[in-house]
Amino acid sequence: MIIRGNISLKKYNSFGLDYKTRYLVQTKTEKEAAALFNGTIHLKGPILIMGGGSNLLFTGDYIGAIIVPGFKGIKTEEVSDEFAIISAGAGILWDNLVEWSVSKGYGGLENLSLIPGLVGAAPVQNIGAYGVETKETIVKVKTISTHDGSIRFFTNDECGFGYRSSIFKNSEKGNFLVTRVYFRLKVNPIPDLAYGTLKDEIVKLGEPSLKLIRQAVINIRRSKLPDPAVIGNAGSFFKNPVVESAVADNLKKRFPGLPCYNNRPGSIKLAAGWMIDQCGWKGKRIGDAGVHEKQALVLVNYGKATGKEIFDISEKIKLSVFEKFGIPLEREVEII
Ligand code: EPU
């Protein structure tokens, strides 16, 4: 385990904000991590578990310990005619896992190509893109209790997955450190092309295969979403709001162009990016904080923005969308 004091977070958050943390803790084994929670090692202040820093907005220095999980290893646990159960350490880069699964011919993660962050964040956020969410393939999640260092497994049901959420973000927030995630992938996958834009891109490339779907997703993401290594950002800053069907019907009458997606029966998911765009925010910039020019759901740091400046723009956007559409936006990004 490596524990360092007074460390810049610039490399550890995808907005590239230069705040400091009192401690930065890098753990490689579960035994090391347990020592942080069972009384063996005492660190002053609160603890924040980091999943790659691609969904956080720091608004100041962190007066506690930030834990960066370093658990590695991707393993095929068992294979049958239909499924392969695989597991990956929480510290593996998410996209490295997707690439590995595609190279093995295991289907289920390919639509989630190029999502930034670490494997450990996948169940916390229930990451999703192009019609697929990780909850569809996660079998179980191995964790360490941050209260006593004991190991606990969560089954898929116990994770309480929802749209970009799980119990690890809600009722059990801060209570568990994810160390390994187990997925059930298809050995003979049928490509999932339900998502219109993806289908169009695949048709351009050729006969659908896992590799080709991955390539299509990469192409779409690269064309629409800014690369955090070049322009600081955290992907979608807000969630797409879920409203009752009647509310969506009313809005559709007033705004016929509003993209709507089916959600649970009786509810509809609205495209927040479209609404923000309609409010005139796309490509706007206040100082170095701004709204991406190709995707209004993504807030960006053009260089020297502070977390507070990015937060302030997000508040202004929420206000505009509420005034125009009567819909309160909820942030997907966590403010620290
Ligand atoms: N749109 C606009 N203007 C914009 C942005 C979007 O008109 O500035 C319209 C698009 O034309 C489209 C609709 O809004 O009709 C939806 O846009 P898009 O397909 O780009 O997807 P999204 O709903 O904005 C969601 C996820 C993304 C995920 C994509 C693709 C959320 C909060 N975001 O975005 O996830 O990659 O779908 O599946 O659910 C993330 O969570 O960080 C993320 C990037």
Short mmCIF file of C-alpha atoms and ligand atoms in Angstrom, two decimals:
data_model
loop_
_atom_site.label_atom_id
_atom_site.label_comp_id
_atom_site.label_asym_id
_atom_site.label_seq_id
_atom_site.Cartn_x
_atom_site.Cartn_y
_atom_site.Cartn_z
CA MET A 1 0.00 0.00 0.00
CA ILE A 2 1.24 3.49 -0.81
CA ILE A 3 0.03 6.39 1.36
CA ARG A 4 1.12 9.87 0.30
CA GLY A 5 0.30 13.21 1.93
CA ASN A 6 -0.78 16.55 0.43
CA ILE A 7 -1.05 15.27 -3.14
CA SER A 8 -2.43 17.09 -6.20
CA LEU A 9 -5.60 15.54 -7.58
CA LYS A 10 -5.02 16.89 -11.11
CA LYS A 11 -4.13 13.46 -12.50
CA TYR A 12 -6.91 11.78 -10.55
CA ASN A 13 -10.02 13.61 -11.80
CA SER A 14 -11.13 13.80 -15.41
CA PHE A 15 -12.01 17.52 -15.12
CA GLY A 16 -8.27 18.03 -14.54
CA LEU A 17 -8.90 20.24 -11.47
CA ASP A 18 -5.80 21.00 -9.45
CA TYR A 19 -7.02 20.55 -5.87
CA LYS A 20 -5.18 18.62 -3.19
CA THR A 21 -6.05 15.73 -0.95
CA ARG A 22 -4.70 15.30 2.57
CA TYR A 23 -3.91 11.63 1.81
CA LEU A 24 -3.88 9.62 -1.37
CA VAL A 25 -3.96 5.89 -0.66
CA GLN A 26 -3.23 3.29 -3.34
CA THR A 27 -4.15 -0.26 -2.36
CA LYS A 28 -3.19 -3.33 -4.36
CA THR A 29 -4.55 -6.15 -2.21
CA GLU A 30 -7.69 -6.75 -0.20
CA LYS A 31 -5.57 -7.38 2.88
CA GLU A 32 -4.00 -3.92 2.56
CA ALA A 33 -7.39 -2.32 2.04
CA ALA A 34 -8.85 -4.14 5.05
CA ALA A 35 -6.09 -2.64 7.22
CA LEU A 36 -7.54 0.79 6.49
CA PHE A 37 -10.90 -0.20 7.88
CA ASN A 38 -10.24 -2.69 10.71
CA GLY A 39 -8.35 -0.31 12.97
CA THR A 40 -4.79 -1.31 11.89
CA ILE A 41 -4.14 2.01 10.11
CA HIS A 42 -5.69 5.29 11.22
CA LEU A 43 -6.01 8.21 8.81
CA LYS A 44 -7.45 11.56 9.83
CA GLY A 45 -10.71 12.75 8.27
CA PRO A 46 -13.32 11.25 5.96
CA ILE A 47 -12.61 8.62 3.31
CA LEU A 48 -13.53 8.88 -0.37
CA ILE A 49 -13.31 5.89 -2.66
CA MET A 50 -12.32 6.76 -6.19
CA GLY A 51 -13.41 4.82 -9.26
CA GLY A 52 -11.23 6.60 -11.81
CA GLY A 53 -12.31 10.15 -10.99
CA SER A 54 -14.42 10.39 -14.13
CA ASN A 55 -17.67 11.21 -12.37
CA LEU A 56 -16.57 13.64 -9.68
CA LEU A 57 -16.41 17.42 -9.48
CA PHE A 58 -14.08 18.67 -6.76
CA THR A 59 -14.88 22.18 -5.57
CA GLY A 60 -11.97 22.47 -3.13
CA ASP A 61 -9.18 20.53 -1.40
CA TYR A 62 -10.16 17.20 0.14
CA ILE A 63 -9.53 17.12 3.87
CA GLY A 64 -9.36 13.37 4.22
CA ALA A 65 -8.12 10.22 2.49
CA ILE A 66 -8.85 9.34 -1.11
CA ILE A 67 -8.53 5.66 -1.86
CA VAL A 68 -7.53 4.63 -5.36
CA PRO A 69 -8.19 0.92 -5.81
CA GLY A 70 -5.32 -0.93 -7.48
CA PHE A 71 -6.88 -4.41 -7.52
CA LYS A 72 -5.84 -6.02 -10.80
CA GLY A 73 -6.40 -9.19 -12.81
CA ILE A 74 -9.00 -10.35 -15.31
CA LYS A 75 -9.97 -14.01 -15.03
CA THR A 76 -12.28 -16.43 -16.78
CA GLU A 77 -13.92 -18.18 -13.83
CA GLU A 78 -16.03 -20.74 -15.74
CA VAL A 79 -17.31 -21.32 -19.26
CA SER A 80 -20.37 -23.27 -20.42
CA ASP A 81 -21.91 -23.64 -23.90
CA GLU A 82 -23.83 -20.42 -23.39
CA PHE A 83 -22.03 -18.25 -20.87
CA ALA A 84 -18.63 -17.28 -19.56
CA ILE A 85 -18.34 -16.02 -16.02
CA ILE A 86 -15.42 -13.63 -15.83
CA SER A 87 -14.12 -11.43 -13.05
CA ALA A 88 -12.05 -8.25 -13.02
CA GLY A 89 -10.25 -6.29 -10.32
CA ALA A 90 -11.78 -2.91 -9.39
CA GLY A 91 -8.55 -1.16 -10.40
CA ILE A 92 -8.59 -2.30 -14.04
CA LEU A 93 -9.41 0.38 -16.61
CA TRP A 94 -12.97 -0.27 -17.72
CA ASP A 95 -12.15 -0.08 -21.41
CA ASN A 96 -9.29 -2.59 -21.01
CA LEU A 97 -11.85 -5.07 -19.70
CA VAL A 98 -14.17 -4.38 -22.65
CA GLU A 99 -11.30 -4.84 -25.09
CA TRP A 100 -10.33 -8.12 -23.41
CA SER A 101 -13.91 -9.46 -23.49
CA VAL A 102 -14.24 -8.59 -27.17
CA SER A 103 -10.91 -10.28 -27.98
CA LYS A 104 -12.17 -13.45 -26.24
CA GLY A 105 -15.44 -13.35 -28.20
CA TYR A 106 -17.51 -12.86 -25.04
CA GLY A 107 -20.52 -10.63 -25.66
CA GLY A 108 -22.29 -8.14 -23.38
CA LEU A 109 -19.84 -5.31 -22.73
CA GLU A 110 -19.02 -4.16 -26.29
CA ASN A 111 -21.66 -1.37 -26.34
CA LEU A 112 -19.91 0.06 -23.26
CA SER A 113 -16.60 0.59 -25.07
CA LEU A 114 -14.48 3.64 -24.21
CA ILE A 115 -16.43 4.64 -21.09
CA PRO A 116 -13.81 6.28 -18.88
CA GLY A 117 -13.16 5.09 -15.34
CA LEU A 118 -12.28 1.88 -13.52
CA VAL A 119 -14.08 -1.46 -13.27
CA GLY A 120 -14.88 -0.73 -9.60
CA ALA A 121 -17.10 2.19 -10.60
CA ALA A 122 -19.21 0.13 -13.02
CA PRO A 123 -21.57 -1.34 -10.39
CA VAL A 124 -21.64 1.86 -8.32
CA GLN A 125 -22.87 3.92 -11.28
CA ASN A 126 -24.50 1.11 -13.25
CA ILE A 127 -22.67 2.60 -16.22
CA GLY A 128 -24.52 2.50 -19.51
CA ALA A 129 -24.46 3.53 -23.16
CA TYR A 130 -26.07 2.65 -26.50
CA GLY A 131 -28.97 0.71 -25.04
CA VAL A 132 -26.94 -1.39 -22.57
CA GLU A 133 -26.35 -1.08 -18.82
CA THR A 134 -23.79 -3.02 -16.75
CA LYS A 135 -26.55 -4.33 -14.48
CA GLU A 136 -27.48 -6.70 -17.34
CA THR A 137 -24.21 -8.63 -17.07
CA ILE A 138 -23.07 -8.21 -13.45
CA VAL A 139 -23.53 -11.42 -11.45
CA LYS A 140 -22.00 -10.35 -8.17
CA VAL A 141 -19.74 -7.74 -6.63
CA LYS A 142 -17.01 -8.40 -4.07
CA THR A 143 -16.50 -5.66 -1.52
CA ILE A 144 -14.75 -4.80 1.73
CA SER A 145 -16.73 -3.16 4.51
CA THR A 146 -15.33 0.29 5.31
CA HIS A 147 -16.56 -0.21 8.90
CA ASP A 148 -14.63 -3.35 9.87
CA GLY A 149 -12.64 -4.56 6.85
CA SER A 150 -14.72 -7.74 6.37
CA ILE A 151 -15.44 -9.17 2.92
CA ARG A 152 -18.99 -9.12 1.58
CA PHE A 153 -20.42 -10.26 -1.74
CA PHE A 154 -23.50 -8.58 -3.24
CA THR A 155 -25.64 -10.47 -5.75
CA ASN A 156 -27.05 -8.54 -8.70
CA ASP A 157 -30.40 -8.19 -6.88
CA GLU A 158 -28.75 -6.94 -3.72
CA CYS A 159 -27.01 -4.17 -5.68
CA GLY A 160 -30.38 -2.40 -6.17
CA PHE A 161 -29.47 -1.22 -9.66
CA GLY A 162 -31.35 1.67 -11.27
CA TYR A 163 -30.57 4.17 -14.02
CA ARG A 164 -27.00 5.32 -13.22
CA SER A 165 -27.50 4.19 -9.63
CA SER A 166 -27.13 1.36 -7.11
CA ILE A 167 -27.20 0.97 -3.34
CA PHE A 168 -23.48 1.85 -3.36
CA LYS A 169 -24.50 5.40 -4.33
CA ASN A 170 -27.55 5.52 -2.08
CA SER A 171 -28.36 3.63 1.13
CA GLU A 172 -24.88 2.04 1.37
CA LYS A 173 -22.93 5.07 0.20
CA GLY A 174 -19.39 4.99 1.61
CA ASN A 175 -19.99 1.68 3.39
CA PHE A 176 -18.21 -0.65 0.95
CA LEU A 177 -15.11 -0.62 -1.22
CA VAL A 178 -15.58 -2.66 -4.40
CA THR A 179 -12.63 -4.98 -5.01
CA ARG A 180 -13.81 -7.31 -7.82
CA VAL A 181 -16.73 -7.50 -10.20
CA TYR A 182 -18.10 -10.73 -11.73
CA PHE A 183 -19.85 -10.66 -15.10
CA ARG A 184 -21.84 -13.23 -17.05
CA LEU A 185 -21.08 -12.82 -20.75
CA LYS A 186 -22.44 -14.64 -23.79
CA VAL A 187 -20.24 -17.14 -25.57
CA ASN A 188 -22.31 -16.93 -28.79
CA PRO A 189 -23.49 -13.35 -28.65
CA ILE A 190 -26.24 -11.85 -30.79
CA PRO A 191 -25.36 -8.19 -31.44
CA ASP A 192 -27.62 -5.68 -29.63
CA LEU A 193 -28.36 -3.03 -32.26
CA ALA A 194 -31.52 -1.57 -30.76
CA TYR A 195 -29.92 1.87 -30.47
CA GLY A 196 -30.54 3.77 -33.74
CA THR A 197 -27.30 5.77 -34.04
CA LEU A 198 -25.26 2.65 -33.35
CA LYS A 199 -27.07 0.63 -36.00
CA ASP A 200 -26.41 3.35 -38.59
CA GLU A 201 -22.69 3.40 -37.77
CA ILE A 202 -22.42 -0.40 -37.89
CA VAL A 203 -24.15 -0.59 -41.27
CA LYS A 204 -21.44 1.75 -42.56
CA LEU A 205 -18.68 -0.56 -41.26
CA GLY A 206 -19.95 -3.97 -42.39
CA GLU A 207 -21.22 -7.26 -40.96
CA PRO A 208 -21.92 -6.86 -37.19
CA SER A 209 -19.45 -8.64 -34.91
CA LEU A 210 -18.27 -7.82 -31.39
CA LYS A 211 -15.15 -6.13 -32.78
CA LEU A 212 -17.17 -4.09 -35.24
CA ILE A 213 -19.69 -2.99 -32.62
CA ARG A 214 -16.83 -1.92 -30.40
CA GLN A 215 -15.33 0.04 -33.30
CA ALA A 216 -18.70 1.67 -34.08
CA VAL A 217 -19.20 2.73 -30.45
CA ILE A 218 -15.65 4.11 -30.34
CA ASN A 219 -16.29 6.07 -33.56
CA ILE A 220 -19.54 7.59 -32.23
CA ARG A 221 -18.07 8.46 -28.85
CA ARG A 222 -14.98 10.04 -30.43
CA SER A 223 -17.16 12.12 -32.75
CA LYS A 224 -19.47 13.43 -30.00
CA LEU A 225 -17.72 13.29 -26.66
CA PRO A 226 -14.58 15.19 -25.71
CA ASP A 227 -11.53 13.12 -24.70
CA PRO A 228 -10.82 13.92 -21.01
CA ALA A 229 -7.09 13.68 -21.77
CA VAL A 230 -7.50 16.71 -24.05
CA ILE A 231 -10.42 18.70 -22.55
CA GLY A 232 -11.38 18.09 -18.91
CA ASN A 233 -14.91 16.65 -18.56
CA ALA A 234 -16.89 13.94 -16.77
CA GLY A 235 -19.13 12.65 -19.57
CA SER A 236 -22.81 13.45 -19.08
CA PHE A 237 -23.04 15.97 -16.27
CA PHE A 238 -26.80 15.44 -15.73
CA LYS A 239 -29.02 12.38 -15.85
CA ASN A 240 -31.76 12.14 -18.43
CA PRO A 241 -34.86 12.95 -16.36
CA VAL A 242 -37.48 10.24 -15.99
CA VAL A 243 -41.05 11.59 -15.91
CA GLU A 244 -44.58 10.17 -15.93
CA SER A 245 -45.91 9.46 -19.45
CA ALA A 246 -48.57 12.18 -19.05
CA VAL A 247 -45.89 14.80 -18.34
CA ALA A 248 -43.93 13.67 -21.41
CA ASP A 249 -47.09 13.78 -23.58
CA ASN A 250 -47.74 17.37 -22.51
CA LEU A 251 -44.16 18.40 -23.19
CA LYS A 252 -44.21 16.67 -26.59
CA LYS A 253 -47.22 18.83 -27.58
CA ARG A 254 -45.32 21.98 -26.74
CA PHE A 255 -41.93 20.77 -27.99
CA PRO A 256 -42.48 18.20 -30.77
CA GLY A 257 -38.73 17.72 -31.32
CA LEU A 258 -38.07 16.53 -27.74
CA PRO A 259 -36.44 13.05 -27.91
CA CYS A 260 -38.20 10.62 -25.54
CA TYR A 261 -37.20 7.04 -24.65
CA ASN A 262 -39.32 4.31 -23.13
CA ASN A 263 -38.46 3.59 -19.56
CA ARG A 264 -40.40 1.52 -17.00
CA PRO A 265 -44.09 1.21 -17.93
CA GLY A 266 -45.86 4.52 -17.32
CA SER A 267 -42.68 6.58 -17.39
CA ILE A 268 -40.54 8.16 -20.10
CA LYS A 269 -36.89 9.25 -20.17
CA LEU A 270 -36.31 12.68 -21.72
CA ALA A 271 -33.09 13.77 -23.46
CA ALA A 272 -31.58 16.35 -21.12
CA GLY A 273 -28.93 17.20 -23.74
CA TRP A 274 -31.64 18.31 -26.18
CA MET A 275 -33.35 20.50 -23.57
CA ILE A 276 -30.06 22.15 -22.55
CA ASP A 277 -29.27 22.66 -26.23
CA GLN A 278 -32.71 24.29 -26.78
CA CYS A 279 -31.95 26.70 -23.95
CA GLY A 280 -29.00 27.90 -26.03
CA TRP A 281 -26.23 26.47 -23.85
CA LYS A 282 -24.40 24.28 -26.38
CA GLY A 283 -20.88 25.63 -26.94
CA LYS A 284 -21.31 28.44 -24.37
CA ARG A 285 -18.34 29.36 -22.27
CA ILE A 286 -17.96 31.43 -19.10
CA GLY A 287 -14.24 31.92 -18.50
CA ASP A 288 -12.69 28.46 -18.82
CA ALA A 289 -15.84 26.59 -17.80
CA GLY A 290 -18.20 25.66 -20.60
CA VAL A 291 -20.70 23.43 -22.32
CA HIS A 292 -19.30 21.11 -24.98
CA GLU A 293 -19.91 22.27 -28.53
CA LYS A 294 -21.15 18.87 -29.78
CA GLN A 295 -23.04 17.54 -26.73
CA ALA A 296 -24.82 19.94 -24.38
CA LEU A 297 -25.02 17.33 -21.60
CA VAL A 298 -21.26 17.49 -21.16
CA LEU A 299 -19.64 20.31 -19.18
CA VAL A 300 -15.99 20.99 -19.87
CA ASN A 301 -12.95 22.62 -18.37
CA TYR A 302 -11.11 24.48 -21.14
CA GLY A 303 -8.03 24.83 -18.94
CA LYS A 304 -8.08 26.83 -15.77
CA ALA A 305 -11.70 26.62 -14.63
CA THR A 306 -12.29 26.01 -10.93
CA GLY A 307 -14.70 23.37 -9.66
CA LYS A 308 -16.88 26.20 -8.37
CA GLU A 309 -17.09 27.77 -11.86
CA ILE A 310 -18.17 24.48 -13.41
CA PHE A 311 -20.68 23.99 -10.59
CA ASP A 312 -22.04 27.53 -11.15
CA ILE A 313 -22.63 26.88 -14.87
CA SER A 314 -24.45 23.66 -13.94
CA GLU A 315 -26.75 25.63 -11.60
CA LYS A 316 -27.49 28.16 -14.35
CA ILE A 317 -28.31 25.33 -16.77
CA LYS A 318 -30.65 23.74 -14.24
CA LEU A 319 -32.45 27.04 -13.83
CA SER A 320 -32.86 27.61 -17.61
CA VAL A 321 -34.17 24.08 -18.20
CA PHE A 322 -36.59 24.42 -15.30
CA GLU A 323 -37.86 27.78 -16.56
CA LYS A 324 -38.36 26.56 -20.15
CA PHE A 325 -39.54 22.97 -19.61
CA GLY A 326 -40.58 22.82 -15.93
CA ILE A 327 -38.25 19.84 -15.46
CA PRO A 328 -35.70 19.74 -12.61
CA LEU A 329 -32.42 18.21 -13.81
CA GLU A 330 -30.49 15.92 -11.50
CA ARG A 331 -26.70 15.80 -11.63
CA GLU A 332 -25.05 12.51 -12.57
CA VAL A 333 -21.67 13.84 -11.46
CA GLU A 334 -20.97 13.83 -7.72
CA ILE A 335 -19.97 17.16 -6.20
CA ILE A 336 -17.18 16.90 -3.61
N1 EPU B 1 -29.17 16.11 -28.31
C1 EPU B 1 -29.28 17.39 -28.83
N2 EPU B 1 -28.33 18.31 -28.49
C2 EPU B 1 -27.29 18.01 -27.67
C3 EPU B 1 -27.18 16.71 -27.13
C4 EPU B 1 -28.14 15.77 -27.47
O1 EPU B 1 -30.19 17.70 -29.56
O2 EPU B 1 -26.49 18.90 -27.40
C5 EPU B 1 -30.16 15.09 -28.70
C6 EPU B 1 -29.54 14.06 -29.63
O3 EPU B 1 -29.62 14.45 -30.96
C7 EPU B 1 -30.37 12.83 -29.34
C8 EPU B 1 -30.71 12.98 -27.86
O4 EPU B 1 -30.56 14.36 -27.54
O5 EPU B 1 -31.55 12.86 -30.06
C9 EPU B 1 -29.85 12.09 -26.96
O6 EPU B 1 -28.49 12.37 -27.16
P1 EPU B 1 -27.36 11.21 -27.16
O7 EPU B 1 -27.76 10.09 -28.04
O8 EPU B 1 -26.05 11.86 -27.41
O9 EPU B 1 -27.42 10.60 -25.71
P2 EPU B 1 -27.67 11.27 -24.28
O10 EPU B 1 -29.04 10.89 -23.84
O11 EPU B 1 -27.32 12.71 -24.30
C10 EPU B 1 -26.92 9.14 -22.95
C11 EPU B 1 -26.00 8.83 -21.79
C12 EPU B 1 -24.55 8.77 -22.26
C13 EPU B 1 -24.44 7.70 -23.33
C14 EPU B 1 -25.39 8.06 -24.48
C15 EPU B 1 -25.42 6.99 -25.53
C16 EPU B 1 -27.01 9.70 -19.76
C17 EPU B 1 -27.00 10.78 -18.74
N3 EPU B 1 -26.14 9.83 -20.75
O12 EPU B 1 -26.61 10.46 -23.39
O13 EPU B 1 -23.75 8.39 -21.16
O14 EPU B 1 -23.11 7.61 -23.83
O15 EPU B 1 -26.75 8.17 -23.97
O16 EPU B 1 -26.10 5.86 -25.05
O17 EPU B 1 -27.80 8.75 -19.65
C18 EPU B 1 -22.48 9.29 -19.35
O18 EPU B 1 -23.34 8.80 -18.60
O19 EPU B 1 -21.48 9.92 -18.91
C19 EPU B 1 -22.66 9.16 -20.78
C20 EPU B 1 -21.85 9.76 -21.66
#
